[in-house]
């Protein structure tokens, strides 16, 4: 233990926290000096001069790069010092900063820590003067040994990090995933039969389900049958949308159901021109007569008025035209215009051509009424007709093509769809089919008539570029929303026209008058 200091003396050891100014009086505690001493020594406090004493149990301080060589030593139990010359390997940068010397000057860590090596005499120990700087002993001087973490610790750390990374990735995936928890909304829609296979396509259904959270319950129904359903019938059947195959049908619906559905909107998403299917024998006969013209590998009916008025209405025959193996009157067969839009579109085209001078404009109601008797005669000449576009075209193909009906009206997309489905057998199919484009023709639009917001989502979804490409490349529907989305070169051998001249469909009042005439001959007068 340190001795009690004399009166008036000052204790200058860094271990002592008080200074005595007079006998029996204790001054306020002062901050302990911040200093270190080399390992192997102990410090005791005495009055006047701070004596460093060696403990009996500790060895002398080791010689190292951090201690002064041949500058300090112990004599018996008293520390002695001579002029110090430190090793140049001492951490000069740190110690020079601590002592105020230059970085290149060697310095003893004892001096840096506050010990003065200037001995007054050989028997006088060095005095302690607290230094404002930290000493910089080596870790070896302090007795510190560095050890690497254990293998078990490292394995545990790596495991924890891996678990955290996996958890973060899984959380990110779940956050980025669509709202899969919400079930798809079912939209019930009635539409033309020609779109049945498109709506049954597995990829289309997947896109609607995954990208738009929609499932469509599609029910085939003729265009004019659906648009003439009453408001009560539509609501009773819980229909969300109608999908006719004609802008004229859309006009009829809007005229009869104005304001009945607050969320109503219409979007035309697909289209297909009306064409006339023929065989090689009938086509060759019409080419010789000048009614049909060939342009490259495409065929156009350039004299539709002559075909209708001079051949069909006047009961011209195929024998008179010199057609090989074809017999009977010349007619343009179609599906039932009262039930099916493909047949009704041909009736509209015939009305445009007969009721107007040029055939490129739609007639008004007065002009239409004058031409209705002739249109009715064309209708009566066909006999029994198919009720749907899809089944009607299949019957024509499977029952002999031109030998069943030398001229048959339908949609352009129907032959494309059949070629895709036929695969390698399509060459045999196309050998007996010619696609004739009336000049002008009428486009069959396919507008979605959305009756509520969910059906509006369906209309928007059908404009998806992926669905539009499927509709073209698998089912032959031209896009109504994307310019240059359809390349007729995708189907070589069919003779598809890349540009088609078209006339507008008649307005709603003319359409209703024509429809009434088809249903009842008395309404044609």
Short mmCIF file of C-alpha atoms in Angstrom, two decimals:
data_model
loop_
_atom_site.label_atom_id
_atom_site.label_comp_id
_atom_site.label_asym_id
_atom_site.label_seq_id
_atom_site.Cartn_x
_atom_site.Cartn_y
_atom_site.Cartn_z
CA UNK A 1 0.00 0.00 0.00
CA UNK A 2 1.23 3.59 -0.68
CA UNK A 3 2.62 5.62 2.23
CA UNK A 4 0.76 8.60 3.55
CA UNK A 5 2.09 11.79 1.92
CA UNK A 6 3.63 14.56 4.00
CA UNK A 7 1.81 17.78 4.63
CA UNK A 8 2.00 20.07 1.64
CA UNK A 9 3.30 17.42 -0.66
CA UNK A 10 1.53 16.41 -3.89
CA UNK A 11 0.82 12.85 -4.86
CA UNK A 12 1.71 12.51 -8.51
CA UNK A 13 0.99 8.87 -9.11
CA UNK A 14 -1.67 8.11 -11.72
CA UNK A 15 -3.26 5.55 -9.42
CA UNK A 16 -4.03 8.11 -6.74
CA UNK A 17 -7.10 10.28 -7.21
CA UNK A 18 -6.53 13.00 -4.56
CA UNK A 19 -4.04 15.78 -3.91
CA UNK A 20 -3.33 17.09 -0.40
CA UNK A 21 -2.72 20.77 -0.04
CA UNK A 22 -2.28 20.98 3.75
CA UNK A 23 -2.15 18.73 6.74
CA UNK A 24 -5.40 17.05 7.46
CA UNK A 25 -7.09 18.65 4.49
CA UNK A 26 -8.26 16.57 1.51
CA UNK A 27 -8.56 18.34 -1.82
CA UNK A 28 -11.31 17.55 -4.35
CA UNK A 29 -10.75 14.36 -6.34
CA UNK A 30 -8.98 14.89 -9.57
CA UNK A 31 -9.08 12.81 -12.71
CA UNK A 32 -6.75 9.86 -12.68
CA UNK A 33 -3.81 10.19 -15.01
CA UNK A 34 -4.13 8.14 -18.15
CA UNK A 35 -0.91 6.18 -18.42
CA UNK A 36 0.39 2.69 -18.82
CA UNK A 37 3.53 0.93 -17.64
CA UNK A 38 5.25 -1.96 -19.33
CA UNK A 39 4.17 -5.44 -18.37
CA UNK A 40 5.98 -6.93 -15.43
CA UNK A 41 5.98 -3.80 -13.17
CA UNK A 42 3.66 -2.53 -10.52
CA UNK A 43 3.08 1.02 -9.38
CA UNK A 44 2.88 2.39 -5.90
CA UNK A 45 2.29 5.92 -4.77
CA UNK A 46 4.55 7.90 -2.45
CA UNK A 47 4.90 11.56 -1.65
CA UNK A 48 6.86 13.84 -3.80
CA UNK A 49 8.02 11.76 -6.64
CA UNK A 50 6.05 8.64 -7.68
CA UNK A 51 8.27 5.61 -7.27
CA UNK A 52 7.93 2.63 -9.54
CA UNK A 53 8.51 -0.63 -7.74
CA UNK A 54 8.81 -4.08 -9.07
CA UNK A 55 6.58 -6.75 -7.66
CA UNK A 56 8.18 -9.82 -6.31
CA UNK A 57 6.14 -12.13 -8.47
CA UNK A 58 6.52 -10.54 -11.89
CA UNK A 59 9.48 -10.79 -14.25
CA UNK A 60 11.23 -7.82 -15.77
CA UNK A 61 9.54 -6.18 -18.74
CA UNK A 62 10.17 -7.95 -22.02
CA UNK A 63 12.38 -6.54 -24.69
CA UNK A 64 10.32 -5.78 -27.79
CA UNK A 65 9.92 -3.31 -30.59
CA UNK A 66 7.69 -1.35 -28.26
CA UNK A 67 10.16 -0.97 -25.37
CA UNK A 68 13.49 0.82 -25.12
CA UNK A 69 16.56 -1.34 -25.45
CA UNK A 70 19.40 -0.88 -22.96
CA UNK A 71 17.75 2.16 -21.47
CA UNK A 72 15.93 0.89 -18.41
CA UNK A 73 16.53 -1.74 -15.77
CA UNK A 74 16.05 -2.90 -12.21
CA UNK A 75 18.71 -2.80 -9.54
CA UNK A 76 17.61 -4.92 -6.68
CA UNK A 77 14.14 -3.63 -5.98
CA UNK A 78 14.70 -0.11 -7.31
CA UNK A 79 14.23 0.96 -10.90
CA UNK A 80 17.18 2.78 -12.48
CA UNK A 81 17.56 4.58 -15.77
CA UNK A 82 20.23 5.91 -18.02
CA UNK A 83 19.97 8.03 -21.12
CA UNK A 84 17.41 6.27 -23.29
CA UNK A 85 17.84 5.35 -26.87
CA UNK A 86 14.76 3.54 -28.22
CA UNK A 87 14.73 1.00 -30.99
CA UNK A 88 13.89 2.47 -34.36
CA UNK A 89 11.21 -0.19 -34.73
CA UNK A 90 9.16 1.50 -32.02
CA UNK A 91 5.77 2.66 -33.37
CA UNK A 92 7.22 6.05 -34.10
CA UNK A 93 4.14 7.54 -35.72
CA UNK A 94 1.91 6.98 -32.70
CA UNK A 95 4.54 7.73 -30.07
CA UNK A 96 5.78 10.76 -31.91
CA UNK A 97 2.27 12.10 -31.87
CA UNK A 98 1.93 11.33 -28.19
CA UNK A 99 5.20 12.99 -27.21
CA UNK A 100 5.21 15.81 -29.70
CA UNK A 101 8.31 14.57 -31.51
CA UNK A 102 8.66 14.06 -35.24
CA UNK A 103 7.55 10.79 -36.75
CA UNK A 104 11.10 9.71 -37.37
CA UNK A 105 12.36 10.20 -33.82
CA UNK A 106 12.64 7.11 -31.62
CA UNK A 107 10.90 7.36 -28.30
CA UNK A 108 10.39 5.19 -25.29
CA UNK A 109 6.84 4.21 -24.49
CA UNK A 110 7.70 5.00 -20.87
CA UNK A 111 8.33 8.60 -21.82
CA UNK A 112 5.19 8.69 -23.91
CA UNK A 113 3.16 7.34 -21.04
CA UNK A 114 4.42 9.88 -18.54
CA UNK A 115 7.53 8.37 -17.00
CA UNK A 116 10.50 10.72 -17.04
CA UNK A 117 13.82 8.97 -17.72
CA UNK A 118 15.89 11.95 -16.64
CA UNK A 119 17.34 10.54 -13.42
CA UNK A 120 18.52 13.14 -10.93
CA UNK A 121 21.06 10.70 -9.62
CA UNK A 122 21.73 7.05 -9.84
CA UNK A 123 19.80 6.46 -6.68
CA UNK A 124 16.90 8.63 -7.60
CA UNK A 125 14.04 6.89 -9.42
CA UNK A 126 12.34 8.59 -12.35
CA UNK A 127 9.46 10.86 -11.58
CA UNK A 128 5.95 10.51 -12.96
CA UNK A 129 4.52 13.40 -14.90
CA UNK A 130 1.06 12.68 -16.35
CA UNK A 131 1.14 13.01 -20.10
CA UNK A 132 -1.88 14.36 -22.00
CA UNK A 133 -1.31 11.66 -24.64
CA UNK A 134 -2.06 7.95 -24.67
CA UNK A 135 0.87 5.64 -24.82
CA UNK A 136 1.05 3.22 -27.67
CA UNK A 137 2.33 -0.11 -26.38
CA UNK A 138 2.14 -3.17 -28.56
CA UNK A 139 -0.46 -5.87 -28.05
CA UNK A 140 2.34 -8.15 -26.95
CA UNK A 141 3.31 -5.60 -24.26
CA UNK A 142 -0.25 -5.66 -23.00
CA UNK A 143 -0.36 -9.43 -22.95
CA UNK A 144 -3.17 -9.57 -25.50
CA UNK A 145 -3.45 -12.66 -27.67
CA UNK A 146 -5.64 -12.61 -30.84
CA UNK A 147 -7.59 -15.75 -31.65
CA UNK A 148 -9.71 -16.56 -34.74
CA UNK A 149 -13.38 -17.45 -34.10
CA UNK A 150 -14.06 -21.11 -33.56
CA UNK A 151 -15.24 -23.37 -36.39
CA UNK A 152 -18.55 -23.91 -34.62
CA UNK A 153 -19.12 -20.16 -34.41
CA UNK A 154 -18.35 -19.66 -38.11
CA UNK A 155 -20.70 -22.47 -39.14
CA UNK A 156 -23.46 -20.99 -37.03
CA UNK A 157 -22.90 -17.53 -38.49
CA UNK A 158 -23.01 -18.82 -42.07
CA UNK A 159 -26.19 -20.76 -41.29
CA UNK A 160 -27.91 -17.69 -39.86
CA UNK A 161 -26.93 -15.60 -42.89
CA UNK A 162 -28.18 -18.28 -45.30
CA UNK A 163 -31.51 -18.53 -43.49
CA UNK A 164 -31.92 -14.75 -43.61
CA UNK A 165 -31.15 -14.62 -47.35
CA UNK A 166 -33.63 -17.41 -48.15
CA UNK A 167 -36.30 -15.74 -46.03
CA UNK A 168 -35.72 -12.42 -47.80
CA UNK A 169 -35.99 -14.04 -51.25
CA UNK A 170 -39.21 -15.84 -50.34
CA UNK A 171 -40.70 -12.67 -48.92
CA UNK A 172 -39.75 -10.74 -52.05
CA UNK A 173 -41.40 -13.35 -54.29
CA UNK A 174 -44.56 -13.31 -52.24
CA UNK A 175 -44.65 -9.51 -52.34
CA UNK A 176 -44.16 -9.42 -56.14
CA UNK A 177 -46.67 -12.19 -56.89
CA UNK A 178 -50.11 -11.15 -58.21
CA UNK A 179 -53.02 -11.20 -55.88
CA UNK A 180 -53.39 -14.96 -56.21
CA UNK A 181 -55.40 -15.10 -53.05
CA UNK A 182 -58.32 -13.40 -54.78
CA UNK A 183 -60.23 -15.91 -56.96
CA UNK A 184 -60.77 -15.02 -60.64
CA UNK A 185 -63.94 -13.13 -61.48
CA UNK A 186 -66.33 -15.07 -63.70
CA UNK A 187 -67.77 -13.15 -66.64
CA UNK A 188 -70.77 -14.68 -68.43
CA UNK A 189 -70.94 -13.72 -72.08
CA UNK A 190 -72.95 -14.80 -75.13
CA UNK A 191 -71.37 -14.46 -78.54
CA UNK A 192 -71.19 -15.62 -82.13
CA UNK A 193 -70.37 -19.30 -82.61
CA UNK A 194 -67.32 -18.52 -84.76
CA UNK A 195 -65.55 -17.37 -81.56
CA UNK A 196 -66.24 -20.58 -79.61
CA UNK A 197 -62.87 -22.19 -80.27
CA UNK A 198 -60.99 -18.98 -79.54
CA UNK A 199 -62.63 -18.75 -76.13
CA UNK A 200 -61.93 -22.43 -75.48
CA UNK A 201 -58.22 -22.01 -76.25
CA UNK A 202 -56.16 -23.10 -73.23
CA UNK A 203 -53.58 -20.34 -73.62
CA UNK A 204 -56.21 -17.62 -73.96
CA UNK A 205 -57.90 -18.91 -70.82
CA UNK A 206 -54.57 -18.94 -68.97
CA UNK A 207 -53.77 -15.34 -69.96
CA UNK A 208 -57.21 -14.18 -68.87
CA UNK A 209 -56.88 -16.04 -65.57
CA UNK A 210 -53.26 -15.25 -64.66
CA UNK A 211 -52.89 -11.74 -66.06
CA UNK A 212 -56.41 -10.38 -65.61
CA UNK A 213 -57.96 -12.61 -62.94
CA UNK A 214 -60.87 -13.45 -65.24
CA UNK A 215 -62.70 -16.60 -66.24
CA UNK A 216 -65.18 -16.35 -69.11
CA UNK A 217 -68.28 -18.51 -69.33
CA UNK A 218 -68.89 -18.28 -73.09
CA UNK A 219 -72.24 -19.32 -74.58
CA UNK A 220 -72.72 -19.38 -78.39
CA UNK A 221 -75.73 -17.43 -79.63
CA UNK A 222 -76.53 -15.76 -82.94
CA UNK A 223 -75.67 -12.09 -83.13
CA UNK A 224 -79.20 -10.80 -83.70
CA UNK A 225 -80.73 -13.26 -81.28
CA UNK A 226 -78.55 -11.90 -78.50
CA UNK A 227 -78.96 -8.20 -79.22
CA UNK A 228 -82.75 -8.55 -79.36
CA UNK A 229 -83.01 -10.14 -75.92
CA UNK A 230 -85.10 -7.95 -73.64
CA UNK A 231 -83.50 -6.16 -70.72
CA UNK A 232 -85.36 -8.43 -68.31
CA UNK A 233 -84.12 -11.55 -70.12
CA UNK A 234 -80.54 -10.33 -70.03
CA UNK A 235 -80.73 -9.66 -66.30
CA UNK A 236 -82.55 -12.92 -65.61
CA UNK A 237 -79.78 -14.85 -67.36
CA UNK A 238 -77.20 -12.83 -65.40
CA UNK A 239 -75.28 -11.90 -68.52
CA UNK A 240 -72.28 -9.61 -68.14
CA UNK A 241 -71.68 -9.04 -71.83
CA UNK A 242 -72.83 -9.71 -75.37
CA UNK A 243 -70.36 -10.36 -78.16
CA UNK A 244 -72.02 -10.10 -81.56
CA UNK A 245 -70.21 -10.31 -84.87
CA UNK A 246 -71.39 -7.06 -86.35
CA UNK A 247 -71.33 -3.34 -85.70
CA UNK A 248 -74.90 -3.32 -87.02
CA UNK A 249 -75.92 -5.72 -84.26
CA UNK A 250 -74.29 -3.37 -81.78
CA UNK A 251 -76.39 -0.53 -83.21
CA UNK A 252 -79.57 -2.57 -82.81
CA UNK A 253 -78.76 -3.32 -79.17
CA UNK A 254 -78.03 0.29 -78.35
CA UNK A 255 -81.25 1.44 -80.03
CA UNK A 256 -83.38 -1.02 -78.06
CA UNK A 257 -81.61 -0.85 -74.66
CA UNK A 258 -80.67 2.80 -74.34
CA UNK A 259 -79.93 3.61 -70.68
CA UNK A 260 -80.83 0.12 -69.45
CA UNK A 261 -77.30 -0.67 -68.23
CA UNK A 262 -75.47 2.06 -66.38
CA UNK A 263 -72.03 0.48 -66.81
CA UNK A 264 -72.43 -0.16 -70.55
CA UNK A 265 -69.58 0.37 -72.99
CA UNK A 266 -68.57 -1.29 -76.26
CA UNK A 267 -65.10 -2.23 -77.53
CA UNK A 268 -64.43 -3.66 -80.97
CA UNK A 269 -61.54 -6.07 -80.49
CA UNK A 270 -61.57 -8.34 -83.58
CA UNK A 271 -62.72 -8.21 -87.19
CA UNK A 272 -63.02 -10.37 -90.27
CA UNK A 273 -64.11 -9.44 -93.80
CA UNK A 274 -67.04 -11.16 -95.45
CA UNK A 275 -65.85 -13.40 -98.29
CA UNK A 276 -67.36 -15.88 -100.76
CA UNK A 277 -65.95 -19.39 -100.80
CA UNK A 278 -65.89 -21.18 -104.15
CA UNK A 279 -64.24 -24.13 -105.87
CA UNK A 280 -61.89 -24.16 -108.86
CA UNK A 281 -64.66 -24.95 -111.40
CA UNK A 282 -67.01 -22.14 -110.39
CA UNK A 283 -64.13 -19.68 -110.06
CA UNK A 284 -62.86 -20.43 -113.56
CA UNK A 285 -66.37 -19.89 -115.00
CA UNK A 286 -66.71 -16.51 -113.25
CA UNK A 287 -63.22 -15.51 -114.43
CA UNK A 288 -64.22 -16.15 -118.05
CA UNK A 289 -67.39 -14.11 -117.56
CA UNK A 290 -65.43 -11.16 -116.12
CA UNK A 291 -67.28 -11.26 -112.82
CA UNK A 292 -64.15 -12.36 -110.94
CA UNK A 293 -60.65 -10.97 -111.44
CA UNK A 294 -57.40 -12.58 -110.39
CA UNK A 295 -54.62 -10.43 -108.90
CA UNK A 296 -51.59 -12.57 -108.20
CA UNK A 297 -52.85 -15.48 -106.14
CA UNK A 298 -55.90 -13.55 -104.92
CA UNK A 299 -59.40 -13.42 -106.33
CA UNK A 300 -61.79 -10.49 -106.25
CA UNK A 301 -65.45 -10.32 -107.25
CA UNK A 302 -65.27 -7.09 -109.19
CA UNK A 303 -68.86 -7.16 -110.51
CA UNK A 304 -71.02 -8.01 -107.52
CA UNK A 305 -74.01 -6.13 -108.96
CA UNK A 306 -73.81 -8.10 -112.23
CA UNK A 307 -73.52 -11.36 -110.29
CA UNK A 308 -76.58 -10.57 -108.16
CA UNK A 309 -78.90 -8.88 -110.66
CA UNK A 310 -77.92 -10.62 -113.91
CA UNK A 311 -77.20 -14.08 -112.61
CA UNK A 312 -78.82 -14.72 -109.21
CA UNK A 313 -82.06 -12.69 -109.53
CA UNK A 314 -82.60 -13.79 -113.16
CA UNK A 315 -81.96 -17.42 -112.27
CA UNK A 316 -78.86 -17.88 -114.40
CA UNK A 317 -77.33 -21.35 -114.44
CA UNK A 318 -73.83 -22.74 -114.14
CA UNK A 319 -74.28 -24.67 -117.31
CA UNK A 320 -74.88 -21.39 -119.14
CA UNK A 321 -71.58 -20.08 -117.78
CA UNK A 322 -69.80 -23.20 -119.02
CA UNK A 323 -68.77 -24.40 -115.56
CA UNK A 324 -67.44 -27.96 -115.67
CA UNK A 325 -69.49 -30.47 -113.66
CA UNK A 326 -71.59 -27.77 -111.94
CA UNK A 327 -75.35 -27.84 -112.34
CA UNK A 328 -78.32 -25.75 -111.28
CA UNK A 329 -79.08 -22.08 -110.66
CA UNK A 330 -76.44 -19.65 -109.59
CA UNK A 331 -76.96 -18.64 -105.94
CA UNK A 332 -74.85 -17.27 -103.11
CA UNK A 333 -75.58 -19.57 -100.21
CA UNK A 334 -75.10 -18.55 -96.58
CA UNK A 335 -76.28 -19.26 -93.08
CA UNK A 336 -79.75 -18.12 -92.09
CA UNK A 337 -79.58 -14.29 -91.91
CA UNK A 338 -82.30 -14.27 -89.27
CA UNK A 339 -80.12 -16.35 -86.92
CA UNK A 340 -76.52 -15.93 -88.00
CA UNK A 341 -74.48 -12.84 -88.64
CA UNK A 342 -72.38 -14.24 -91.50
CA UNK A 343 -75.59 -14.77 -93.51
CA UNK A 344 -77.01 -11.41 -92.46
CA UNK A 345 -73.80 -9.61 -93.43
CA UNK A 346 -74.12 -10.99 -96.96
CA UNK A 347 -77.73 -9.75 -97.02
CA UNK A 348 -76.51 -6.29 -95.97
CA UNK A 349 -73.88 -6.31 -98.71
CA UNK A 350 -76.50 -7.32 -101.25
CA UNK A 351 -78.75 -4.50 -100.01
CA UNK A 352 -75.93 -1.94 -100.39
CA UNK A 353 -75.23 -3.07 -103.95
CA UNK A 354 -78.83 -3.30 -105.13
CA UNK A 355 -80.22 -0.22 -103.31
CA UNK A 356 -77.42 2.22 -104.26
CA UNK A 357 -75.76 3.14 -107.51
CA UNK A 358 -72.15 2.43 -106.56
CA UNK A 359 -72.39 -0.22 -103.88
CA UNK A 360 -69.77 1.59 -101.77
CA UNK A 361 -72.29 3.40 -99.59
CA UNK A 362 -75.03 2.24 -97.25
CA UNK A 363 -78.65 3.02 -98.26
CA UNK A 364 -80.98 5.14 -96.23
CA UNK A 365 -84.31 3.72 -95.11
CA UNK A 366 -86.21 4.92 -98.20
CA UNK A 367 -83.67 3.42 -100.58
CA UNK A 368 -83.62 0.19 -98.61
CA UNK A 369 -87.40 -0.26 -98.72
CA UNK A 370 -87.35 -0.18 -102.52
CA UNK A 371 -84.75 -2.93 -102.65
CA UNK A 372 -86.19 -5.18 -99.94
CA UNK A 373 -88.38 -7.31 -102.31
CA UNK A 374 -85.30 -8.24 -104.37
CA UNK A 375 -83.37 -9.11 -101.21
CA UNK A 376 -86.23 -11.32 -100.10
CA UNK A 377 -86.12 -13.16 -103.43
CA UNK A 378 -82.41 -13.88 -102.94
CA UNK A 379 -83.18 -15.18 -99.47
CA UNK A 380 -85.99 -17.48 -100.63
CA UNK A 381 -83.81 -18.97 -103.38
CA UNK A 382 -81.46 -20.53 -100.83
CA UNK A 383 -83.87 -22.93 -99.17
CA UNK A 384 -82.91 -24.44 -95.82
CA UNK A 385 -79.91 -22.73 -94.24
CA UNK A 386 -77.64 -23.43 -91.32
CA UNK A 387 -78.31 -21.54 -88.10
CA UNK A 388 -74.70 -20.80 -87.14
CA UNK A 389 -71.60 -19.60 -88.96
CA UNK A 390 -69.32 -22.25 -87.52
CA UNK A 391 -71.46 -25.27 -88.33
CA UNK A 392 -72.50 -23.87 -91.72
CA UNK A 393 -68.91 -23.57 -92.96
CA UNK A 394 -67.99 -27.02 -91.70
CA UNK A 395 -70.96 -28.50 -93.52
CA UNK A 396 -69.92 -26.79 -96.73
CA UNK A 397 -66.37 -28.22 -96.45
CA UNK A 398 -67.34 -31.74 -95.47
CA UNK A 399 -70.25 -32.10 -97.90
CA UNK A 400 -68.37 -31.41 -101.10
CA UNK A 401 -67.56 -27.71 -101.11
CA UNK A 402 -68.59 -26.30 -104.48
CA UNK A 403 -70.59 -29.42 -105.24
CA UNK A 404 -72.80 -28.62 -102.28
CA UNK A 405 -72.92 -24.88 -103.02
CA UNK A 406 -70.70 -23.39 -105.76
CA UNK A 407 -70.73 -20.04 -103.91
CA UNK A 408 -70.91 -19.85 -100.12
CA UNK A 409 -70.69 -16.68 -97.99
CA UNK A 410 -68.72 -16.72 -94.75
CA UNK A 411 -65.96 -15.09 -92.75
CA UNK A 412 -62.34 -14.97 -93.89
CA UNK A 413 -61.15 -16.30 -90.53
CA UNK A 414 -62.98 -19.59 -91.04
CA UNK A 415 -60.64 -20.88 -93.75
CA UNK A 416 -57.57 -19.77 -91.78
CA UNK A 417 -58.75 -21.63 -88.71
CA UNK A 418 -59.42 -24.74 -90.78
CA UNK A 419 -55.97 -24.62 -92.39
CA UNK A 420 -54.28 -24.32 -88.99
CA UNK A 421 -56.24 -27.27 -87.66
CA UNK A 422 -55.56 -29.37 -90.76
CA UNK A 423 -51.79 -29.09 -90.39
CA UNK A 424 -50.00 -31.12 -93.06
CA UNK A 425 -53.32 -31.97 -94.72
CA UNK A 426 -54.04 -28.31 -95.48
CA UNK A 427 -52.63 -28.58 -99.03
CA UNK A 428 -55.32 -31.08 -99.97
CA UNK A 429 -57.94 -28.81 -98.45
CA UNK A 430 -56.79 -25.70 -100.30
CA UNK A 431 -56.67 -27.58 -103.59
CA UNK A 432 -60.47 -27.40 -103.75
CA UNK A 433 -61.11 -24.00 -102.13
CA UNK A 434 -60.86 -20.49 -103.50
CA UNK A 435 -61.35 -17.34 -101.42
CA UNK A 436 -63.21 -14.62 -103.36
CA UNK A 437 -63.21 -11.08 -101.93
CA UNK A 438 -66.28 -9.02 -102.92
CA UNK A 439 -65.17 -5.59 -104.10
CA UNK A 440 -66.38 -3.90 -101.98
CA UNK A 441 -67.10 -6.12 -99.02
CA UNK A 442 -68.30 -5.48 -95.46
CA UNK A 443 -66.17 -6.12 -92.42
CA UNK A 444 -67.71 -8.15 -89.66
CA UNK A 445 -66.70 -6.42 -86.48
CA UNK A 446 -66.67 -8.29 -83.19
CA UNK A 447 -67.45 -5.72 -80.48
CA UNK A 448 -67.68 -6.72 -76.83
CA UNK A 449 -70.82 -5.11 -75.39
CA UNK A 450 -69.88 -4.81 -71.72
CA UNK A 451 -72.87 -4.42 -69.41
CA UNK A 452 -70.90 -3.99 -66.16
CA UNK A 453 -67.34 -3.17 -65.00
CA UNK A 454 -66.22 -6.81 -64.90
CA UNK A 455 -67.19 -7.24 -68.55
CA UNK A 456 -65.31 -4.01 -69.25
CA UNK A 457 -62.20 -5.67 -67.83
CA UNK A 458 -62.80 -8.57 -70.21
CA UNK A 459 -63.05 -6.20 -73.19
CA UNK A 460 -59.74 -4.62 -72.19
CA UNK A 461 -58.13 -8.03 -71.69
CA UNK A 462 -59.08 -9.12 -75.22
CA UNK A 463 -56.90 -6.29 -76.53
CA UNK A 464 -53.84 -7.91 -74.97
CA UNK A 465 -51.16 -8.30 -77.71
CA UNK A 466 -50.63 -11.97 -76.85
CA UNK A 467 -54.34 -12.73 -77.23
CA UNK A 468 -54.51 -10.70 -80.43
CA UNK A 469 -51.69 -12.79 -81.94
CA UNK A 470 -53.36 -16.04 -80.90
CA UNK A 471 -56.63 -14.85 -82.43
CA UNK A 472 -54.86 -14.23 -85.74
CA UNK A 473 -52.39 -17.11 -86.01
CA UNK A 474 -54.71 -19.85 -84.75
CA UNK A 475 -58.20 -18.61 -85.57
CA UNK A 476 -57.77 -16.08 -88.38
CA UNK A 477 -59.29 -12.99 -86.71
CA UNK A 478 -57.76 -9.73 -87.79
CA UNK A 479 -56.94 -7.25 -85.05
CA UNK A 480 -59.26 -4.30 -84.58
CA UNK A 481 -56.90 -2.54 -82.16
CA UNK A 482 -53.38 -2.97 -83.57
CA UNK A 483 -52.18 -1.61 -86.91
CA UNK A 484 -50.06 -3.98 -89.03
CA UNK A 485 -50.55 -6.79 -86.52
CA UNK A 486 -51.60 -9.30 -89.19
CA UNK A 487 -49.22 -10.63 -91.84
CA UNK A 488 -51.05 -12.52 -94.59
CA UNK A 489 -47.71 -14.16 -95.36
CA UNK A 490 -48.26 -16.27 -92.26
CA UNK A 491 -50.65 -18.38 -94.35
CA UNK A 492 -49.17 -19.01 -97.80
CA UNK A 493 -51.34 -20.89 -100.24
CA UNK A 494 -54.69 -19.46 -99.11
CA UNK A 495 -54.52 -16.30 -101.21
CA UNK A 496 -55.41 -13.80 -98.48
CA UNK A 497 -55.76 -10.16 -99.45
CA UNK A 498 -53.59 -7.75 -97.50
CA UNK A 499 -55.73 -4.74 -98.44
CA UNK A 500 -59.48 -4.91 -98.89
CA UNK A 501 -61.96 -2.32 -100.04
CA UNK A 502 -64.98 -2.23 -97.75
CA UNK A 503 -68.35 -0.49 -97.58
CA UNK A 504 -70.06 0.56 -94.36
CA UNK A 505 -72.82 -1.55 -92.87
CA UNK A 506 -76.34 -0.01 -92.88
CA UNK A 507 -77.54 2.02 -89.92
CA UNK A 508 -79.70 0.56 -87.14
CA UNK A 509 -83.06 1.56 -88.66
CA UNK A 510 -82.18 0.01 -92.02
CA UNK A 511 -80.79 -3.07 -90.29
CA UNK A 512 -84.02 -3.58 -88.35
CA UNK A 513 -86.08 -3.14 -91.52
CA UNK A 514 -83.94 -5.72 -93.32
CA UNK A 515 -84.19 -8.11 -90.39
CA UNK A 516 -87.96 -7.77 -90.33
CA UNK A 517 -88.07 -8.52 -94.05
CA UNK A 518 -86.03 -11.69 -93.53
CA UNK A 519 -88.41 -12.83 -90.80
CA UNK A 520 -91.64 -11.96 -92.60
CA UNK A 521 -92.12 -11.49 -96.34
CA UNK A 522 -95.03 -9.12 -95.70
CA UNK A 523 -92.62 -6.68 -94.01
CA UNK A 524 -90.68 -6.34 -97.25
CA UNK A 525 -93.41 -4.37 -99.03
#
